[in-house]
Coordinates of C-alpha atoms and ligand atoms in Angstrom, one line a residue:
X1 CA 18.9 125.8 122.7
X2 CA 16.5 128.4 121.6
X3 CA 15.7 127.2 118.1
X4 CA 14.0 130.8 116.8
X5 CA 17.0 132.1 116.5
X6 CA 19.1 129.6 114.2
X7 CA 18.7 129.4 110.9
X8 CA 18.4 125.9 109.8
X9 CA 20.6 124.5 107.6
X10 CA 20.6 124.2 104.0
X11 CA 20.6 120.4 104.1
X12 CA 20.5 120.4 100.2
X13 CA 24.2 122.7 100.0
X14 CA 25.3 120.5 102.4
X15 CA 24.9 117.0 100.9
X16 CA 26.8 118.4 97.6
X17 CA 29.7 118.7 99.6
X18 CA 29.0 114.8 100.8
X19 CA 29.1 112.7 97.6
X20 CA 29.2 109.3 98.8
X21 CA 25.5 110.4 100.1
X22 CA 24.6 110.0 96.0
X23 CA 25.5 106.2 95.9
X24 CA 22.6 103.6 95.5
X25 CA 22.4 100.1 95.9
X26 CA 19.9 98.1 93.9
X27 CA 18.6 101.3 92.6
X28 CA 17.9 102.6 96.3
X29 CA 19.8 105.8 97.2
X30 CA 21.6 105.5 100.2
X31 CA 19.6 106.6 103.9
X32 CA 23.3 106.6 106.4
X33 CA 21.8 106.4 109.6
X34 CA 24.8 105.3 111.0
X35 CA 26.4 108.7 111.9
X36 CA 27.1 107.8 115.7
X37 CA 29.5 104.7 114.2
X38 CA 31.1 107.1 112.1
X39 CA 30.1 110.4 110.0
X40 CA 30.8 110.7 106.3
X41 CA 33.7 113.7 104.9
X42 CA 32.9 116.7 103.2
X43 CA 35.0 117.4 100.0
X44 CA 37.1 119.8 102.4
X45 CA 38.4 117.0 104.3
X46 CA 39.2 115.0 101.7
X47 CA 40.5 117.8 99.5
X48 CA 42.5 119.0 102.2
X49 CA 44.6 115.4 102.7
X50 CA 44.8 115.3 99.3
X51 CA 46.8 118.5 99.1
X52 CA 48.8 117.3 102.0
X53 CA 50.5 114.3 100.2
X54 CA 50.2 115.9 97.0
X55 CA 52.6 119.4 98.1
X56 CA 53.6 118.5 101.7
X57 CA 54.0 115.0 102.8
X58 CA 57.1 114.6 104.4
X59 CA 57.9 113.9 108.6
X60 CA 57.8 116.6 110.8
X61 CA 59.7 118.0 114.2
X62 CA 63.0 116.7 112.5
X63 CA 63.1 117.7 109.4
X64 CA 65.5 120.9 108.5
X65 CA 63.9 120.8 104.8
X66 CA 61.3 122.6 102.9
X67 CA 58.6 119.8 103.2
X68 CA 59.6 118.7 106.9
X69 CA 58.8 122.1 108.0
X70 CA 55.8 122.9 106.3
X71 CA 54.6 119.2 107.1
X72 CA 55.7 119.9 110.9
X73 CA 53.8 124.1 110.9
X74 CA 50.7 122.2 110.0
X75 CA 51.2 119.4 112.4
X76 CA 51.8 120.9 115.2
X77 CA 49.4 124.1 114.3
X78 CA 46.2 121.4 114.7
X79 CA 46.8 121.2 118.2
X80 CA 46.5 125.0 118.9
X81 CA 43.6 124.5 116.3
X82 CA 41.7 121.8 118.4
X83 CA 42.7 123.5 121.3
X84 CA 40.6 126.6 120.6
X85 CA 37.8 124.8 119.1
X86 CA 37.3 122.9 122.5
X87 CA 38.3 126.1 124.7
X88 CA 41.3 125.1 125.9
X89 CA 43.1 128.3 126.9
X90 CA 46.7 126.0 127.3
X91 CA 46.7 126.0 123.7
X92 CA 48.9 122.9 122.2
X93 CA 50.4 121.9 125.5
X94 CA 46.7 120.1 126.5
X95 CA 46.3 118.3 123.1
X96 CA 47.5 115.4 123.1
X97 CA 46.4 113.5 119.1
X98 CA 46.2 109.9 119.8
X99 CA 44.4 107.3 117.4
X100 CA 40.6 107.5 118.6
X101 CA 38.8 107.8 121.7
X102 CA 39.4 104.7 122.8
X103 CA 43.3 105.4 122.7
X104 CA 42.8 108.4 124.5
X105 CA 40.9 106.4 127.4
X106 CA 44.0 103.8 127.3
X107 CA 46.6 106.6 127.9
X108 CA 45.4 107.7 131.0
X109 CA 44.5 104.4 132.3
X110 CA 48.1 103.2 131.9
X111 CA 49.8 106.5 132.6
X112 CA 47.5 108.0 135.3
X113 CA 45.7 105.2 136.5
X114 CA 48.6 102.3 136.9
X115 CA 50.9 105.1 138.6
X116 CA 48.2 106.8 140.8
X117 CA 45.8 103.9 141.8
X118 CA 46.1 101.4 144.5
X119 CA 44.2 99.1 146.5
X120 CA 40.8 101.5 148.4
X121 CA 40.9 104.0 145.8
X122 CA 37.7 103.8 143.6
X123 CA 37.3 104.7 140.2
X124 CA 33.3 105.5 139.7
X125 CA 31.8 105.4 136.2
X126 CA 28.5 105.1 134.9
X127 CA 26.3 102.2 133.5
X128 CA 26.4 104.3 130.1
X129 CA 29.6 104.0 129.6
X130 CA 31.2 102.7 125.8
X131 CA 33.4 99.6 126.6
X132 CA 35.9 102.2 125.5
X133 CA 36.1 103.6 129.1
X134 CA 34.7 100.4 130.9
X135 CA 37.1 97.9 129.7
X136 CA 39.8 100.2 130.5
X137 CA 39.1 101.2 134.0
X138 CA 37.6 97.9 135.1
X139 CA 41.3 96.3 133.8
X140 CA 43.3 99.2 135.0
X141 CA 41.2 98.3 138.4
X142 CA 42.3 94.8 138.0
X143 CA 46.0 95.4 137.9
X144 CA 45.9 98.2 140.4
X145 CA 43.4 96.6 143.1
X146 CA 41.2 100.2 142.9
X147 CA 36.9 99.0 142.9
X148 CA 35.4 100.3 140.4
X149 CA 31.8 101.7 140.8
X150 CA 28.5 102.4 138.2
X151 CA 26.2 105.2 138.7
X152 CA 22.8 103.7 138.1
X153 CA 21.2 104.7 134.8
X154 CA 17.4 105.4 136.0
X155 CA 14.2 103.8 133.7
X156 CA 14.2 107.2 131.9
X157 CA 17.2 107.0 131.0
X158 CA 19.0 109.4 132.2
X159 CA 22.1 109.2 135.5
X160 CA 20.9 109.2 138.6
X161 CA 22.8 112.1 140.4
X162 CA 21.4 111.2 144.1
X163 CA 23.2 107.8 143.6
X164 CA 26.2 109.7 142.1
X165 CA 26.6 112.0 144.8
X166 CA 26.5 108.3 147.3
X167 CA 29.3 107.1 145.2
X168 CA 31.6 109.5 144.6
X169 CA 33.5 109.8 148.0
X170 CA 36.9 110.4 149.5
X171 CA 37.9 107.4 148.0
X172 CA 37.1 108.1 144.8
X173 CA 40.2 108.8 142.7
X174 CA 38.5 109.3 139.2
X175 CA 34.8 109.2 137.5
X176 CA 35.0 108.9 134.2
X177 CA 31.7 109.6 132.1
X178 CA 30.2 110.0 129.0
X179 CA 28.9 113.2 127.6
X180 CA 26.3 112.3 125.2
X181 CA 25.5 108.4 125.4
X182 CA 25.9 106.3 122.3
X183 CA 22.9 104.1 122.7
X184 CA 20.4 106.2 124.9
X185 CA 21.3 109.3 123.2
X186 CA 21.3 110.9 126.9
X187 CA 23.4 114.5 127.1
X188 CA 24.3 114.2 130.8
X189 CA 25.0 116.6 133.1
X190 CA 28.8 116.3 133.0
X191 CA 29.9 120.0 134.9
X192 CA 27.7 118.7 137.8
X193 CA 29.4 115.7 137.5
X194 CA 32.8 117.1 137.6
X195 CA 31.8 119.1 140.6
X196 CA 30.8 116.7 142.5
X197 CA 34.5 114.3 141.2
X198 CA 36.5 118.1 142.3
X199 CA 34.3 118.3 145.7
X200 CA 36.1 114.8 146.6
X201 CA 39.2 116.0 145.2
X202 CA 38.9 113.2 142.8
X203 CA 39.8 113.8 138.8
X204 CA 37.0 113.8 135.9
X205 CA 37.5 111.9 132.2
X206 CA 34.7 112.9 130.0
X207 CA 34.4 110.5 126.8
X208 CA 33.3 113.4 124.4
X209 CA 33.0 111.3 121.1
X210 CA 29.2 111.9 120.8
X211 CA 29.3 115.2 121.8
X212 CA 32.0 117.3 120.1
X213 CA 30.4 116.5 116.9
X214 CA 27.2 117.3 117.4
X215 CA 27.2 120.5 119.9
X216 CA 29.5 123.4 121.3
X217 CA 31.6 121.7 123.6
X218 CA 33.8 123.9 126.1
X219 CA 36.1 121.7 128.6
X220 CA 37.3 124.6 130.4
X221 CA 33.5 125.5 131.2
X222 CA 32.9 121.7 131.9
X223 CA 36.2 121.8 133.8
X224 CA 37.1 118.2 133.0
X225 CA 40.6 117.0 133.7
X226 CA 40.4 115.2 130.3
X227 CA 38.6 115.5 128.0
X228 CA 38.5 112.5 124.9
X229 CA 37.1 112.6 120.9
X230 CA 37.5 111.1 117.3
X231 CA 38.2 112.5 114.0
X232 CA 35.2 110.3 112.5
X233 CA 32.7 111.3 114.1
X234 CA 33.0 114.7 113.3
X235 CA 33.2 115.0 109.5
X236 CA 37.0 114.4 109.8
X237 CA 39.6 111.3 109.2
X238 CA 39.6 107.8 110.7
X239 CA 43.5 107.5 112.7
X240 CA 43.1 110.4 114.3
X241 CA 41.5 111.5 118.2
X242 CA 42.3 113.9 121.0
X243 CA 42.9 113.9 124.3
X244 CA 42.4 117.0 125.9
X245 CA 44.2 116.9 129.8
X246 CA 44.8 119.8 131.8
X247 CA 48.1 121.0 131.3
X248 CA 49.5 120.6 135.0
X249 CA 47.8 117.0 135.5
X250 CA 49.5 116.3 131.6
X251 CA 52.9 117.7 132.9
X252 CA 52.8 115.5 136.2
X253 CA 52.0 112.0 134.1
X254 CA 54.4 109.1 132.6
X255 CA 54.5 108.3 129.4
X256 CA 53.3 105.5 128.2
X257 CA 54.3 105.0 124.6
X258 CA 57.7 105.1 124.3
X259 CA 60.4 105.9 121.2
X260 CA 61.2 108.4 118.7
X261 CA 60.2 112.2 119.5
X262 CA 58.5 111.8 122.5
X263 CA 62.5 112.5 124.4
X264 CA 64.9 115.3 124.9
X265 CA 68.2 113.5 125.8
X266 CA 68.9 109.6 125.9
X267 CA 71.8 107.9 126.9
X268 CA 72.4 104.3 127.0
X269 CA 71.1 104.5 130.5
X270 CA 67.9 106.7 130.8
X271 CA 65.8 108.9 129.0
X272 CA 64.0 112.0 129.3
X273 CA 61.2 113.7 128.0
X274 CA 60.1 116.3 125.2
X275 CA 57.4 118.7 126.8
X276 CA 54.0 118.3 126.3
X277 CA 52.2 117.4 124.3
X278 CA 55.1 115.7 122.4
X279 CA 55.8 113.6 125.1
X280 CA 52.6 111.5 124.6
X281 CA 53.2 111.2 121.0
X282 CA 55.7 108.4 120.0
X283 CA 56.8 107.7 116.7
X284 CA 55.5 109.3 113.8
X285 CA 52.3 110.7 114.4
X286 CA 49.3 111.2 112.0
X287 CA 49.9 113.7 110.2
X288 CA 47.9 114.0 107.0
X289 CA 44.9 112.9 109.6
X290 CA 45.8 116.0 112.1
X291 CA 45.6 118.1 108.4
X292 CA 42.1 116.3 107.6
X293 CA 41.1 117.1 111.5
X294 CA 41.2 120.9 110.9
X295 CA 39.3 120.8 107.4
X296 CA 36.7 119.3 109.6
X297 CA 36.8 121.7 112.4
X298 CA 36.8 124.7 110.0
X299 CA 33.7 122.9 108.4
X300 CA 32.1 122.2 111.1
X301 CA 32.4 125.9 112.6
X302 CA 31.6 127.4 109.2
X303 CA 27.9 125.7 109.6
X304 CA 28.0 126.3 113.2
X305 CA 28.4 124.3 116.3
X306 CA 24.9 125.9 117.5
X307 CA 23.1 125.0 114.6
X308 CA 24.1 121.5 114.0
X309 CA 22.9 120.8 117.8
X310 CA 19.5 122.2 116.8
X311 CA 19.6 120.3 113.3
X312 CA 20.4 117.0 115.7
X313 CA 17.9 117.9 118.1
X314 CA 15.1 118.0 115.4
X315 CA 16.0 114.8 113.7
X316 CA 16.1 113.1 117.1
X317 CA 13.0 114.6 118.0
X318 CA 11.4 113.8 114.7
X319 CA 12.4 109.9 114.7
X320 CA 12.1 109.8 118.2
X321 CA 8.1 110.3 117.5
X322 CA 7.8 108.3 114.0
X323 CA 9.2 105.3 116.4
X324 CA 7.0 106.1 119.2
X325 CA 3.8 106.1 116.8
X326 CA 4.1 102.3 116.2
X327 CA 2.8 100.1 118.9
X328 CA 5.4 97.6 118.9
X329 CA 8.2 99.4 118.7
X330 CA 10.2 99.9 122.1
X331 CA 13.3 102.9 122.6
X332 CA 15.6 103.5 124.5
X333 CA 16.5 106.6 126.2
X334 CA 14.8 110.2 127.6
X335 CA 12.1 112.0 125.8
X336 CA 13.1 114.3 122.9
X337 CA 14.5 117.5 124.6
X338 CA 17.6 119.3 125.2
X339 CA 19.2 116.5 127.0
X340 CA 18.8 114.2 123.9
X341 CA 21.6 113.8 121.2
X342 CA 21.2 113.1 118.0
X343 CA 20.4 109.3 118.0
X344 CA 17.6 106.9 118.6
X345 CA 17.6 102.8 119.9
X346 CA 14.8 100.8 119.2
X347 CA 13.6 97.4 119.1
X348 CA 10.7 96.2 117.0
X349 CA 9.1 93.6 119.1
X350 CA 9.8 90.1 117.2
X351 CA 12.1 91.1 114.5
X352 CA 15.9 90.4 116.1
X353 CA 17.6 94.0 115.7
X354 CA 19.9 92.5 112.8
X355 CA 17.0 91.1 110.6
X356 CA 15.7 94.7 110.9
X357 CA 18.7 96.0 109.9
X358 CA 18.7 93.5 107.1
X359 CA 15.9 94.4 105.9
X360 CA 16.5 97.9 106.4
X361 CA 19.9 97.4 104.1
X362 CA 17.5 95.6 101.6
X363 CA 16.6 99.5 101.3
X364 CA 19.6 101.3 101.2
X365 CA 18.7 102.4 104.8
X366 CA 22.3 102.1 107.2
X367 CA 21.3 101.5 111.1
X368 CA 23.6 99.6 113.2
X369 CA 22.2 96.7 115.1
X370 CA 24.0 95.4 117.9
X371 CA 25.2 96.2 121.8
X372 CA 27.0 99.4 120.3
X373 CA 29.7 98.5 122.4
X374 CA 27.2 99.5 125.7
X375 CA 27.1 95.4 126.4
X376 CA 26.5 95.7 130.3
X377 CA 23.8 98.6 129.8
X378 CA 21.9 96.4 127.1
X379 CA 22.0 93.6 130.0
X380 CA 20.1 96.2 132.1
X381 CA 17.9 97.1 129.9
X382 CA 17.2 93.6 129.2
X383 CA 17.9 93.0 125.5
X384 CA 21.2 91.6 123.9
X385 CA 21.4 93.9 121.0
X386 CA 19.0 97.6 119.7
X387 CA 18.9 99.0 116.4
X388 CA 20.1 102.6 116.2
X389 CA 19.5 106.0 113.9
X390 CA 22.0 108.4 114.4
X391 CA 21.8 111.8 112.4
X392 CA 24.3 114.1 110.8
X393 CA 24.3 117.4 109.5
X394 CA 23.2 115.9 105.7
X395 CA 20.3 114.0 107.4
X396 CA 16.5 115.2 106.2
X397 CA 13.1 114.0 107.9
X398 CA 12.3 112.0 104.4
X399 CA 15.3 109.9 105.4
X400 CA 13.6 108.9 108.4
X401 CA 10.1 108.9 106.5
X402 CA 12.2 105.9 104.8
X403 CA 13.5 104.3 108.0
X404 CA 10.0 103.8 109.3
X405 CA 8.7 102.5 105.8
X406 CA 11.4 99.5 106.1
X407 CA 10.1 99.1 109.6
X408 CA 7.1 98.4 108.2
X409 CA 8.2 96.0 105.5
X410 CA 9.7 94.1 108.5
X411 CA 7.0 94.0 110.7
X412 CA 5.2 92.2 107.4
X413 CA 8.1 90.0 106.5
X414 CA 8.1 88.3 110.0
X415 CA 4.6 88.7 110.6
Ligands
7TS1 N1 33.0 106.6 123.4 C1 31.8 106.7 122.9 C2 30.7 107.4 123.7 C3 31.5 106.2 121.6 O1 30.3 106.3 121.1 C4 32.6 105.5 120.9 C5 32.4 104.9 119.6 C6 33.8 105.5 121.6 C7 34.0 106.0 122.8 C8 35.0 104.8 120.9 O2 35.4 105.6 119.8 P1 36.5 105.1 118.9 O3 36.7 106.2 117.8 O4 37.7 105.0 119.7 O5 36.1 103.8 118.3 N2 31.1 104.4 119.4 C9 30.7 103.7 118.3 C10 29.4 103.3 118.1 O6 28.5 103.7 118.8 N3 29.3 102.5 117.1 O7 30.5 102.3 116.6 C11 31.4 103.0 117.4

């Protein structure tokens, strides 16, 4: 990303729009570092659901009245809406909302993966992966008798596409990966990825929840089969994700929630199904969140996909070598660069990552400590738990000026 040409962002218009940034505790104002766990919403978001329940709650595809069908334009509108934000040229048909990116994952473990795997078949995913994706595969393996494979993670950092291309054989039947990881921060090389799953005639889930917030994200360029996010991360509602799916693989799945609107016809006997993407949405769906989903698209795109991945870039770049200044502190995860999201892991040697982030709290400052749900890659890299900064668009360098001051109150508190 060539940085010359962007115009940063005017941080200070932006945190108006944010006002739970203005809250302080013990006469601290609030630092939230811990934009990767969740991002906060811009007055348009929240404006935007407000209006919803205010003018236009009501259930949608049934309805034949005024607030059913405007309830039900909208609803089914955000799919087209998401759709062309992530360049899906199927338009609604390859959206599927689900309730996070961890529901998406689910889905096509129990509809693709329980129907299509069997007992040789190998599902390969990487030592980065959230539990999200690895607890679902490695039990959808369990129950299906398909192996299921890691890509090694290299010291760096980074996947290591020699042992990828080893792995990923005839046998393969899926590789599943993360875009952007959660805890190393690494933007991997997903199209090559996906290449190398298609070469092998094998099908490619790409876990995009720390990447569609932060960065232009095209699936059709990528050419993943599916394609996974959250409404959180990305300025928008909790309740809500997306799974993107091409529409023919979509078309050729089971369902695997089953009840109102997702059927045509049902008779005592059998059922069949609505088209896509109804079919994968049981029950009444989430609508003032779908609402609140494309407030947060149309905010993020009005600052620019482009410029928050250079406002990300800098802030990880920026912490990245405050953190590498101190001696004692150890992260996780490439160099800054253009294959480095917005997030940094660190441990300060002899402070436990939850004291730090104690003490960081002690300061208004918001990390997470923990395995961010990454257990089996915090095993590898030989620690049970990191602290973590993750930036949004309302983040500033003297935010992070403040996160290395508490590191320094910590390193005297347990000296
Ligand atoms: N995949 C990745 C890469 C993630 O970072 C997360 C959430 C998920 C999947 C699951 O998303 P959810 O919306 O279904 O929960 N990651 C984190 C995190 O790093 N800290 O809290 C949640």
């Amino acid at each position: 990303m060539s940085q010359q040409n962007l115009e940063s962002l005017d941080v200070g218009a932006i945190r108006e729009e944010f006002p739970i940034l203005q809250r302080e505790f013990s006469g601290e104002q609030l630092v939230y570092l811990d934009n990767a766990a969740t991002t906060q919403t811009p007055d348009s978001v929240v404006d935007a659901m407000s209006d919803y329940y205010r003018e236009y709650n009501a259930n949608v595809h049934r309805g034949i009245h005024h607030l059913s069908q405007e309830a039900s334009i909208a609803y089914e509108e955000a799919h087209d809406r998401v759709a062309e934000f992530i360049g899906a040229s199927g338009g609604r048909e390859e959206i599927v909302f689900t309730k996070n990116t961890t529901e998406a994952e689910n889905l096509v473990g129990y509809s693709w993966g329980l129907n299509e795997l069997g007992p040789g078949d190998e599902v390969v995913l990487t030592e980065m992966e959230h539990h999200a994706s690895l607890v679902t595969w490695q039990q959808i393996g369990k129950r299906t008798g398909a192996d299921v494979k890691y890509i090694r993670v290299t010291e760096d950092g980074r996947l290591d596409m020699d042992h990828a291309r080893e792995l990923i054989t005839d046998d393969t039947a899926m590789v599943s990966a993360v875009h952007v990881s959660n805890t190393l921060g690494t933007v991997n090389p997903v199209s090559e990825l996906v290449d190398i799953a298609h070469d092998r005639d094998a099908l490619a889930f790409i876990d995009g929840a720390q990447a569609v917030p932060n960065r232009p994200v095209d699936v059709e360029a990528i050419d993943a089969d599916f394609y996974a996010f959250s409404g959180h991360k990305m300025a928008g509602p909790t309740g809500i994700g997306v799974l993107y799916g091409k529409e023919e693989i979509l078309e050729s799945m089971q369902p695997y929630l089953y009840g109102g609107d997702m059927i045509t016809k049902v008779t005592f006997e059998e059922s069949t199904w609505n088209e896509l993407p109804w079919k994968f949405e049981a029950g009444t769906p989430q609508i003032a969140e779908a609402v609140g989903l494309v407030a947060a698209i149309d905010y993020l795109e009005e600052i620019g996909m482009e410029r928050i991945e250079a406002h990300e870039e800098e802030m990880a770049r920026y912490a990245y070598e405050q953190l590498d200044a101190e001696p004692d502190v150890e992260i996780y995860g490439p160099e800054p660069g253009s294959d480095r999201g917005g997030l940094v892991s660190f441990n300060l040697e002899s402070v436990h990552a939850h004291d730090l982030a104690s003490i960081m709290n002690d300061h208004a400052v918001a990390i997470r400590a923990g395995d961010h749900c990454t257990q089996p890659l915090h095993d590898k890299l030989g620690v049970a738990a990191s602290a973590r900064a993750s930036f949004y668009v309302y983040n500033t360098k003297e935010e992070i000026d403040k996160l290395v001051d508490a590191i320094d109150d910590a390193r005297q508190l347990f000296a």
